Amino acid sequence: MTANASFVSPTADAKVAHMVSQLDAGGIVSRILQVNGWALALTVLLMLVAYDQIMYIWQKGSITGPAWKAPFIGPFLESVKPDFRKYHAKWLSGPLSCVSVFHKFVVLASTRDMARKVLNSPTYVKPCVVDAAHKLLRPTNWVFLDGKAHVDYRKGLNGLFTRQALEKYLPGQEEVYNEYFARFLQISKDNNGEPVPFMPEFREVMCAVSCRTFVGHYLPKSALKKISDDYYLITAALELVNFPIILPFTKSWYGKKAADMVLDEFSKCAAKSKVRMAAGGEKECILDFWVASMIESENYRKKVASGVKMDDYEKPSMLIRDFSDFEISMTIFTFLFASQDATSSAATWLFQIMADRPEFLEKVREENLAIRNGDRNAPVTLDQFEQMPWTRAVVKETLRYRPPVIMIPYLVKKDFPITDSYTIPKGSMVCPSTYLALHDPEAYADPDSFVPERWITGNADQQVKNWLVFGTGTHYCLGQTYAQANLMLMIGKASMMLDWKHKITPKSEEIKVFATIFPMVR
């Protein structure tokens, strides 16, 4: 080892310093980083694609589904323009099948028993619709509540759909149908009797009758027209299945703006109802019945708190808390959300089916005129509905033959062992289908034909396990009696006030999916 060696910086040497000065250090580093940056980005992308595929394959397990998925988006583009035939093929492929769209793994429960198992398993699942629905309805909406919170909230709404309450809604519904059916005649007259696409008219009349039932005369006609026109945007927003964010000027964005408008209008209605009910006004709509129940509950609590002795019969049948105008608005919006597309679908099919099968339309017409003693303007009661077997039968058969809601999305709260060999992973969506149960040949003979007689002389009413039109379990549809009575009223009044024809096309019996199902136009 040299003891007195000297150490000099290389740049102290003039030649070395000149060589160093010729180097573009920043350029070299940037080129290295540029190459490595792209390589790193590509590597990360490939890893994410691989992870996406591996997770899909792992979640898929033994059930039916594509062997691989389009990276990240899955069959998202198909969901933007859904094809009923593909849905049907998927249901027929097995009791359980799957897809993966964006960040969500989705299991389809196709058979009656699989669908019922999901619908009757609140421990494992809760309603979720699609991602956009939380943003439209608001995440705090009661329909997204779970367990006891949902049950308690629901109990407070049961009184809005009692027989007594439904009877009160009928005059307002008849008034709306009288107005719109006169308008239907004028539309045909203005078009010289030539065929006119009527699905938009059916959507508007069903929106009008729903709003009249839910919020009565509190909603101005201008606001009703706005809601009816813009509700289409809310439905369209649901087509972006599991799209994670709302981008400006997309369907979700326009749908959110429309939903905000509806919530604002219903909040105003709630405030008006509170004033009117506090003054002792007569109850005419669902909003009135609910607000009156709040006032009754609050008055009872005040009397008890002040020490007034109250007899048991003075206690309201359901004690509920006071709800804010916006909370009421959110709830009323869920009623419209549940009814608008479903009843629009049913109305469209009913009019088409009756036009194509005039022998059934004539039976409905005769039955409705007879129950009103020949006076087509005479009001009808719920008791009289029970004396109209043909009107009931065509409504029930339409709901079976062309069920408006073909799938009901649920979120899996924890790993769900749905069969002995397959567990749906936590965080997935599971969608029980109603269609195969309602077209099961063991329950309904000749299920792909429209046969209303099965509800009169057949045993269709006994197939309660297959009747999934309104769901089952803790989240079954609150308004199922109302919905069927409303459709009976609609087609009964139409049969007496109108005569109509349907221009049949090669696609008339084909199904278009737009949240619910409608006939193909062309």
Coordinates of C-alpha atoms in Angstrom, one line a residue, residues 3-512:
A3 CA 1.4 5.6 2.1
N4 CA 1.7 9.0 0.5
A5 CA -0.3 8.7 -2.7
S6 CA -2.2 11.7 -3.9
F7 CA -5.9 11.7 -4.9
V8 CA -7.0 14.3 -7.5
S9 CA -10.5 14.9 -8.9
P10 CA -10.8 13.7 -12.5
T11 CA -12.1 17.1 -13.6
A12 CA -8.8 18.6 -12.4
D13 CA -7.3 17.0 -15.5
A14 CA -7.9 19.4 -18.4
K15 CA -8.5 16.5 -20.9
V16 CA -11.0 14.8 -18.7
A17 CA -12.7 18.1 -18.0
H18 CA -13.1 18.7 -21.7
M19 CA -14.6 15.2 -22.3
V20 CA -17.1 15.7 -19.5
S21 CA -18.1 19.1 -20.8
Q22 CA -19.1 17.4 -24.1
L23 CA -21.5 15.2 -22.3
D24 CA -25.3 16.2 -22.2
A25 CA -26.0 14.6 -18.8
G26 CA -29.6 15.9 -18.7
G27 CA -30.3 14.5 -22.2
I28 CA -28.8 11.1 -21.4
V29 CA -30.8 10.9 -18.1
S30 CA -34.0 12.0 -19.8
R31 CA -33.6 9.5 -22.6
I32 CA -33.0 6.8 -20.0
L33 CA -36.0 7.8 -18.0
Q34 CA -38.1 8.2 -21.1
V35 CA -37.4 4.6 -22.3
N36 CA -37.7 3.2 -18.8
G37 CA -40.9 5.3 -18.2
W38 CA -42.7 3.8 -21.2
A39 CA -41.5 0.4 -20.2
L40 CA -42.7 0.9 -16.7
A41 CA -46.1 2.1 -17.9
L42 CA -46.4 -0.9 -20.2
T43 CA -45.4 -3.2 -17.4
V44 CA -47.9 -1.7 -15.0
L45 CA -50.6 -1.9 -17.6
L46 CA -49.9 -5.6 -18.4
M47 CA -49.9 -6.4 -14.7
L48 CA -53.2 -4.7 -14.3
V49 CA -54.7 -6.5 -17.3
A50 CA -53.3 -9.8 -15.9
Y51 CA -54.7 -9.0 -12.4
D52 CA -58.1 -8.1 -14.0
Q53 CA -58.2 -11.5 -15.8
I54 CA -57.0 -13.5 -12.9
M55 CA -59.6 -12.0 -10.5
Y56 CA -62.3 -12.6 -13.0
I57 CA -61.3 -16.2 -13.5
W58 CA -61.0 -16.7 -9.7
Q59 CA -64.4 -15.1 -9.0
K60 CA -66.0 -17.0 -11.9
G61 CA -65.1 -20.4 -10.5
S62 CA -67.3 -23.2 -11.7
I63 CA -70.2 -21.2 -13.0
T64 CA -71.0 -20.4 -16.6
G65 CA -69.4 -17.3 -18.2
P66 CA -66.9 -16.2 -20.8
A67 CA -63.5 -17.8 -20.5
W68 CA -61.9 -14.3 -20.4
K69 CA -63.1 -10.7 -20.3
A70 CA -62.3 -7.6 -22.3
P71 CA -59.7 -5.8 -20.2
F72 CA -61.3 -3.6 -17.5
I73 CA -64.6 -2.7 -19.3
G74 CA -65.8 -6.3 -19.9
P75 CA -69.1 -6.3 -21.9
F76 CA -69.8 -2.6 -21.1
L77 CA -70.4 -1.7 -24.7
E78 CA -73.1 -4.4 -24.9
S79 CA -74.8 -2.9 -21.9
V80 CA -75.0 0.5 -23.6
K81 CA -77.2 -1.1 -26.3
P82 CA -78.6 -4.2 -24.5
D83 CA -80.0 -7.1 -26.6
F84 CA -82.7 -9.1 -24.9
R85 CA -81.8 -12.2 -26.9
K86 CA -78.3 -12.2 -25.4
Y87 CA -79.8 -11.8 -21.9
H88 CA -82.1 -14.7 -22.6
A89 CA -79.3 -16.9 -23.9
K90 CA -77.3 -16.0 -20.7
W91 CA -80.2 -17.1 -18.5
L92 CA -80.6 -20.4 -20.4
S93 CA -76.8 -21.1 -20.1
G94 CA -77.1 -22.2 -16.5
P95 CA -78.8 -21.4 -13.2
L96 CA -75.8 -19.2 -12.4
S97 CA -73.7 -17.3 -14.9
C98 CA -71.5 -14.3 -14.8
V99 CA -69.9 -11.3 -16.5
S100 CA -67.5 -8.6 -15.2
V101 CA -68.1 -4.9 -16.0
F102 CA -65.5 -2.3 -15.0
H103 CA -64.9 -2.9 -11.3
K104 CA -67.9 -5.1 -10.7
F105 CA -68.2 -8.9 -10.9
V106 CA -71.8 -9.7 -11.7
V107 CA -73.6 -13.0 -11.2
L108 CA -76.9 -13.7 -12.9
A109 CA -79.3 -16.0 -11.0
S110 CA -81.6 -17.3 -13.7
T111 CA -83.9 -20.0 -12.5
R112 CA -86.9 -19.5 -10.2
D113 CA -85.2 -21.2 -7.2
M114 CA -81.9 -19.3 -7.6
A115 CA -83.8 -16.0 -8.0
R116 CA -85.9 -16.7 -4.9
K117 CA -82.8 -17.7 -2.9
V118 CA -81.2 -14.3 -3.6
L119 CA -84.4 -12.4 -3.0
N120 CA -85.0 -14.2 0.3
S121 CA -81.4 -13.7 1.6
P122 CA -81.2 -10.2 3.2
T123 CA -78.4 -11.4 5.4
Y124 CA -76.1 -11.7 2.3
V125 CA -77.5 -9.2 -0.1
K126 CA -79.1 -5.7 -0.3
P127 CA -80.6 -3.8 -3.3
C128 CA -78.2 -1.7 -5.2
V129 CA -79.7 -1.1 -8.8
V130 CA -76.6 0.2 -10.7
D131 CA -73.9 2.6 -9.6
A132 CA -75.6 5.6 -11.2
A133 CA -78.8 4.9 -9.2
H134 CA -77.0 5.8 -5.9
K135 CA -76.0 9.1 -7.4
L136 CA -79.5 9.8 -8.8
L137 CA -81.6 8.7 -5.8
R138 CA -78.9 9.7 -3.3
P139 CA -76.9 7.2 -1.2
T140 CA -79.0 7.9 1.9
N141 CA -82.2 7.0 0.3
W142 CA -84.4 4.5 2.2
V143 CA -84.3 1.9 -0.5
F144 CA -80.5 1.4 0.2
L145 CA -81.1 1.0 3.9
D146 CA -80.4 -2.5 5.3
G147 CA -81.7 -4.7 8.1
K148 CA -83.7 -3.2 10.9
A149 CA -83.4 0.4 9.5
H150 CA -85.0 -0.7 6.2
V151 CA -87.7 -2.7 8.0
D152 CA -88.6 0.2 10.3
Y153 CA -88.7 2.7 7.5
R154 CA -90.8 0.4 5.3
K155 CA -93.4 -0.1 8.1
G156 CA -94.0 3.6 8.1
L157 CA -94.9 3.4 4.4
N158 CA -97.2 0.4 4.6
G159 CA -100.2 2.6 5.5
L160 CA -99.8 4.5 2.2
F161 CA -100.9 1.4 0.2
T162 CA -103.8 0.1 2.3
R163 CA -107.2 -0.5 0.7
Q164 CA -108.6 2.6 2.2
A165 CA -105.8 4.7 0.8
L166 CA -105.9 3.1 -2.7
E167 CA -109.6 3.9 -2.8
K168 CA -108.9 7.5 -2.2
Y169 CA -106.4 7.7 -5.1
L170 CA -108.9 6.3 -7.8
P171 CA -110.7 9.6 -8.6
G172 CA -107.5 11.4 -9.3
Q173 CA -106.3 8.6 -11.5
E174 CA -109.6 8.5 -13.5
E175 CA -109.3 12.3 -14.0
V176 CA -105.9 11.9 -15.5
Y177 CA -106.9 9.1 -17.8
N178 CA -110.0 11.1 -19.0
E179 CA -107.8 14.0 -19.9
Y180 CA -105.1 12.0 -21.7
F181 CA -107.4 9.7 -23.6
A182 CA -109.2 12.7 -25.0
R183 CA -105.7 13.9 -26.0
F184 CA -104.9 10.5 -27.6
L185 CA -108.0 10.9 -29.8
Q186 CA -106.9 14.4 -30.8
I187 CA -103.5 13.2 -31.8
S188 CA -105.0 10.6 -34.1
K189 CA -107.4 13.1 -35.5
D190 CA -104.6 15.6 -36.2
N191 CA -102.7 12.8 -38.0
N192 CA -105.7 11.9 -40.2
G193 CA -106.0 8.4 -38.5
E194 CA -102.5 7.4 -39.8
P195 CA -100.3 5.3 -37.4
V196 CA -98.4 7.3 -34.8
P197 CA -95.7 6.0 -32.4
F198 CA -97.5 6.1 -29.0
M199 CA -94.8 4.8 -26.6
P200 CA -93.9 8.4 -25.7
E201 CA -97.6 9.2 -25.0
F202 CA -97.8 6.1 -22.8
R203 CA -94.8 7.2 -20.9
E204 CA -96.3 10.6 -20.3
V205 CA -99.7 9.5 -19.2
M206 CA -98.1 7.0 -16.7
C207 CA -95.9 9.7 -15.4
A208 CA -98.9 12.0 -15.0
V209 CA -101.0 9.4 -13.2
S210 CA -98.1 8.4 -10.9
C211 CA -97.4 12.0 -9.9
R212 CA -101.1 12.7 -9.4
T213 CA -101.3 9.6 -7.1
F214 CA -98.0 10.5 -5.2
V215 CA -98.2 14.3 -4.9
G216 CA -101.7 15.2 -6.0
H217 CA -102.4 18.8 -7.1
Y218 CA -99.3 20.1 -5.4
L219 CA -97.3 19.7 -8.5
P220 CA -98.0 22.4 -11.1
K221 CA -98.8 21.2 -14.7
S222 CA -95.6 22.9 -15.9
A223 CA -93.5 20.9 -13.5
L224 CA -95.4 17.7 -14.4
K225 CA -94.6 18.3 -18.1
K226 CA -90.9 18.9 -17.2
I227 CA -90.7 15.8 -15.2
S228 CA -92.4 13.7 -17.9
D229 CA -90.2 15.1 -20.6
D230 CA -86.9 14.7 -18.6
Y231 CA -87.6 11.4 -16.9
Y232 CA -86.3 9.7 -20.1
L233 CA -82.9 11.1 -19.2
I234 CA -83.0 9.4 -15.8
T235 CA -83.8 6.1 -17.4
A236 CA -81.0 6.6 -20.0
A237 CA -78.5 7.2 -17.2
L238 CA -79.0 3.7 -16.0
E239 CA -77.7 2.3 -19.3
L240 CA -74.2 3.1 -18.2
V241 CA -74.0 0.0 -16.1
N242 CA -71.4 0.2 -13.3
F243 CA -69.7 3.2 -15.0
P244 CA -67.7 4.5 -12.0
I245 CA -68.0 8.3 -12.4
I246 CA -70.4 10.9 -13.8
L247 CA -68.7 12.8 -16.7
P248 CA -70.0 16.1 -17.9
F249 CA -72.5 16.0 -20.8
T250 CA -72.8 12.2 -20.6
K251 CA -76.1 10.3 -20.1
S252 CA -75.3 10.0 -16.4
W253 CA -74.7 13.8 -16.1
Y254 CA -78.0 14.7 -17.8
G255 CA -79.8 12.0 -15.7
K256 CA -78.4 13.5 -12.5
K257 CA -79.6 17.0 -13.5
A258 CA -83.0 15.6 -14.2
A259 CA -83.1 13.8 -10.9
D260 CA -82.1 16.9 -9.0
M261 CA -85.0 18.8 -10.7
V262 CA -87.5 16.0 -9.6
L263 CA -86.2 16.1 -6.0
D264 CA -86.5 19.8 -5.9
E265 CA -90.1 19.8 -7.2
F266 CA -91.2 17.0 -4.8
S267 CA -89.6 18.9 -1.9
K268 CA -91.8 21.8 -2.7
C269 CA -94.8 19.5 -2.8
A270 CA -93.9 18.2 0.7
A271 CA -93.8 21.7 2.1
K272 CA -97.3 22.5 0.7
S273 CA -98.8 19.2 2.0
K274 CA -97.5 19.9 5.5
V275 CA -99.2 23.3 5.5
R276 CA -102.5 21.9 4.1
M277 CA -102.6 18.8 6.4
A278 CA -101.8 20.9 9.5
A279 CA -104.9 23.0 8.6
G280 CA -107.0 19.9 8.4
G281 CA -107.2 19.5 4.7
E282 CA -108.6 16.3 3.1
K283 CA -106.2 13.6 2.2
E284 CA -106.1 13.0 -1.6
C285 CA -102.6 11.5 -2.4
I286 CA -99.9 9.4 -1.0
L287 CA -98.0 12.5 0.2
D288 CA -101.1 13.7 2.2
F289 CA -101.5 10.3 3.9
W290 CA -97.8 10.2 4.9
V291 CA -97.7 13.8 6.2
A292 CA -101.0 13.3 8.1
S293 CA -99.5 10.2 9.7
M294 CA -96.5 12.3 10.8
I295 CA -98.7 15.0 12.3
E296 CA -100.9 12.4 14.1
S297 CA -97.8 10.7 15.5
E298 CA -96.3 13.9 16.7
N299 CA -99.5 15.1 18.4
Y300 CA -99.8 11.7 20.2
R301 CA -96.2 12.0 21.5
K302 CA -96.8 15.5 22.7
K303 CA -99.9 14.5 24.7
V304 CA -98.0 11.6 26.2
A305 CA -95.1 13.8 27.1
S306 CA -97.4 16.3 28.8
G307 CA -98.9 13.6 31.0
V308 CA -102.2 13.3 29.3
K309 CA -103.7 9.8 29.8
M310 CA -104.3 8.2 26.3
D311 CA -106.4 5.2 25.7
D312 CA -105.0 2.4 23.5
Y313 CA -107.4 3.2 20.7
E314 CA -106.0 6.7 20.5
K315 CA -102.6 5.5 19.7
P316 CA -101.8 5.7 15.9
S317 CA -101.5 2.3 14.3
M318 CA -98.0 3.3 13.3
L319 CA -95.9 5.8 15.2
I320 CA -93.5 7.5 12.8
R321 CA -91.0 10.3 13.2
D322 CA -91.2 13.7 11.4
F323 CA -89.4 13.6 8.0
S324 CA -87.8 16.6 6.4
D325 CA -89.1 17.9 3.0
F326 CA -86.1 16.5 1.3
E327 CA -86.4 13.1 3.0
I328 CA -90.0 13.0 1.9
S329 CA -88.9 14.0 -1.6
M330 CA -86.3 11.2 -1.8
T331 CA -88.9 8.7 -0.8
I332 CA -91.6 9.9 -3.2
F333 CA -88.9 9.9 -6.0
T334 CA -88.3 6.2 -5.3
F335 CA -92.0 5.5 -5.9
L336 CA -91.7 7.3 -9.2
F337 CA -88.5 5.5 -9.9
A338 CA -90.1 2.1 -9.3
S339 CA -93.3 2.8 -11.2
Q340 CA -92.5 5.0 -14.2
D341 CA -90.6 2.7 -16.5
A342 CA -92.4 -0.4 -15.2
T343 CA -95.9 0.9 -15.8
S344 CA -94.9 2.6 -19.1
S345 CA -93.7 -0.8 -20.2
A346 CA -96.9 -2.6 -19.1
A347 CA -99.1 0.1 -20.7
T348 CA -97.3 -0.1 -24.0
W349 CA -97.6 -3.9 -24.1
L350 CA -101.3 -3.9 -23.0
F351 CA -102.3 -1.5 -25.8
Q352 CA -100.4 -3.5 -28.4
I353 CA -101.6 -6.9 -27.2
M354 CA -105.2 -5.8 -27.0
A355 CA -105.1 -4.3 -30.5
D356 CA -103.6 -7.5 -31.8
R357 CA -106.1 -9.7 -30.0
P358 CA -109.4 -7.8 -30.3
E359 CA -111.4 -10.7 -28.9
F360 CA -109.9 -10.0 -25.5
L361 CA -110.3 -6.2 -25.8
E362 CA -114.0 -6.8 -26.5
K363 CA -114.4 -8.9 -23.4
V364 CA -112.7 -6.2 -21.3
R365 CA -115.0 -3.5 -22.8
E366 CA -118.2 -5.5 -22.2
E367 CA -117.1 -6.2 -18.6
N368 CA -116.3 -2.6 -17.8
L369 CA -119.5 -1.2 -19.3
A370 CA -121.5 -3.8 -17.4
I371 CA -119.9 -3.1 -14.0
R372 CA -120.8 0.6 -14.6
N373 CA -124.3 -0.1 -15.7
G374 CA -123.6 1.1 -19.2
D375 CA -122.3 4.5 -18.1
R376 CA -118.6 4.7 -19.2
N377 CA -118.1 7.9 -17.0
A378 CA -119.3 6.2 -13.8
P379 CA -116.5 5.9 -11.2
V380 CA -115.3 2.5 -10.2
T381 CA -114.3 1.0 -6.8
L382 CA -111.8 -1.6 -5.7
D383 CA -114.7 -3.9 -4.9
Q384 CA -115.8 -3.7 -8.5
F385 CA -112.3 -4.6 -9.7
E386 CA -112.8 -7.9 -8.0
Q387 CA -115.9 -8.5 -10.2
M388 CA -114.0 -8.0 -13.5
P389 CA -112.2 -11.3 -14.1
W390 CA -111.3 -10.6 -17.8
T391 CA -109.8 -7.2 -17.0
R392 CA -107.8 -8.7 -14.2
A393 CA -106.7 -11.6 -16.4
V394 CA -105.4 -9.5 -19.3
V395 CA -103.4 -7.4 -16.8
K396 CA -101.9 -10.4 -15.0
E397 CA -101.1 -12.2 -18.2
T398 CA -99.4 -9.2 -19.7
L399 CA -97.3 -8.9 -16.6
R400 CA -96.4 -12.6 -16.8
Y401 CA -95.9 -12.6 -20.6
R402 CA -93.9 -9.4 -20.8
P403 CA -92.7 -8.7 -17.2
P404 CA -91.5 -5.1 -17.1
V405 CA -88.6 -5.8 -14.7
I406 CA -86.5 -8.7 -16.0
M407 CA -83.6 -8.4 -13.5
I408 CA -83.2 -7.0 -9.9
P409 CA -79.6 -6.0 -9.0
Y410 CA -78.4 -6.7 -5.5
L411 CA -75.0 -6.1 -3.8
V412 CA -73.4 -9.0 -2.0
K413 CA -72.6 -7.8 1.5
K414 CA -70.5 -10.9 2.5
D415 CA -69.5 -14.1 0.8
F416 CA -72.7 -15.8 -0.2
P417 CA -72.7 -19.6 -0.4
I418 CA -75.5 -19.8 -2.9
T419 CA -74.9 -23.5 -3.7
D420 CA -72.9 -26.3 -2.2
S421 CA -70.2 -25.7 -4.9
Y422 CA -70.2 -22.0 -5.4
T423 CA -69.9 -18.9 -3.3
I424 CA -70.6 -15.4 -4.7
P425 CA -67.7 -13.2 -3.5
K426 CA -68.4 -10.2 -1.2
G427 CA -68.7 -6.9 -3.1
S428 CA -70.1 -8.6 -6.3
M429 CA -73.5 -7.8 -7.8
V430 CA -76.0 -10.6 -8.1
C431 CA -79.0 -10.1 -10.4
P432 CA -82.0 -12.5 -9.9
S433 CA -84.0 -12.7 -13.1
T434 CA -87.8 -12.9 -13.2
Y435 CA -88.2 -14.0 -16.8
L436 CA -87.6 -17.7 -16.7
A437 CA -89.8 -18.2 -13.6
L438 CA -92.6 -16.4 -15.4
H439 CA -92.1 -18.5 -18.6
D440 CA -91.7 -21.9 -16.8
P441 CA -93.7 -24.5 -18.7
E442 CA -94.2 -26.5 -15.5
A443 CA -96.0 -23.5 -13.9
Y444 CA -97.6 -22.0 -17.0
A445 CA -98.6 -24.2 -19.9
D446 CA -97.6 -22.8 -23.3
P447 CA -95.6 -20.0 -21.5
D448 CA -94.6 -18.1 -24.7
S449 CA -98.2 -17.5 -25.7
F450 CA -100.6 -14.8 -24.3
V451 CA -103.3 -16.9 -22.6
P452 CA -105.4 -14.8 -20.1
E453 CA -107.8 -17.7 -19.6
R454 CA -105.1 -19.3 -17.4
W455 CA -106.0 -16.7 -14.7
I456 CA -109.8 -17.5 -14.9
T457 CA -110.2 -21.2 -15.5
G458 CA -106.6 -22.3 -15.0
N459 CA -104.3 -22.7 -12.0
A460 CA -102.0 -19.7 -12.7
D461 CA -102.9 -18.0 -9.4
Q462 CA -101.6 -21.1 -7.6
Q463 CA -98.1 -20.6 -9.0
V464 CA -97.1 -18.2 -6.2
K465 CA -93.4 -19.3 -6.2
N466 CA -93.1 -18.3 -9.9
W467 CA -95.0 -15.0 -9.6
L468 CA -91.9 -12.8 -9.2
V469 CA -93.2 -9.8 -11.1
F470 CA -93.0 -7.7 -7.9
G471 CA -90.2 -9.6 -6.3
T472 CA -90.4 -11.5 -3.0
G473 CA -88.8 -11.3 0.5
T474 CA -88.1 -8.2 2.6
H475 CA -87.8 -5.9 -0.4
Y476 CA -90.9 -7.0 -2.4
C477 CA -92.7 -4.1 -4.2
L478 CA -94.8 -2.1 -1.7
G479 CA -97.1 -0.9 -4.5
Q480 CA -97.9 -4.2 -6.2
T481 CA -101.7 -4.0 -5.4
Y482 CA -101.7 -0.3 -6.5
A483 CA -99.9 -1.1 -9.7
Q484 CA -102.3 -3.9 -10.8
A485 CA -105.3 -1.8 -9.9
N486 CA -104.0 1.1 -11.8
L487 CA -103.4 -1.0 -14.9
M488 CA -106.9 -2.5 -14.6
L489 CA -108.3 1.1 -14.4
M490 CA -106.3 2.2 -17.4
I491 CA -107.1 -0.6 -19.8
G492 CA -110.8 -0.7 -18.6
K493 CA -111.3 3.1 -19.2
A494 CA -109.4 2.9 -22.5
S495 CA -111.6 0.0 -23.7
M496 CA -114.7 2.2 -23.2
M497 CA -113.4 5.5 -24.4
L498 CA -111.1 4.5 -27.3
D499 CA -110.8 2.1 -30.2
W500 CA -107.3 1.6 -31.6
K501 CA -105.3 -0.4 -34.1
H502 CA -101.7 -1.5 -34.2
K503 CA -99.6 -1.4 -37.3
I504 CA -97.8 -4.7 -37.0
T505 CA -94.2 -4.9 -38.2
P506 CA -91.8 -7.8 -38.4
K507 CA -90.3 -6.7 -35.1
S508 CA -93.5 -6.0 -33.2
E509 CA -93.2 -9.0 -30.9
E510 CA -89.4 -8.5 -30.4
I511 CA -88.3 -7.1 -27.1
K512 CA -86.3 -3.8 -26.7

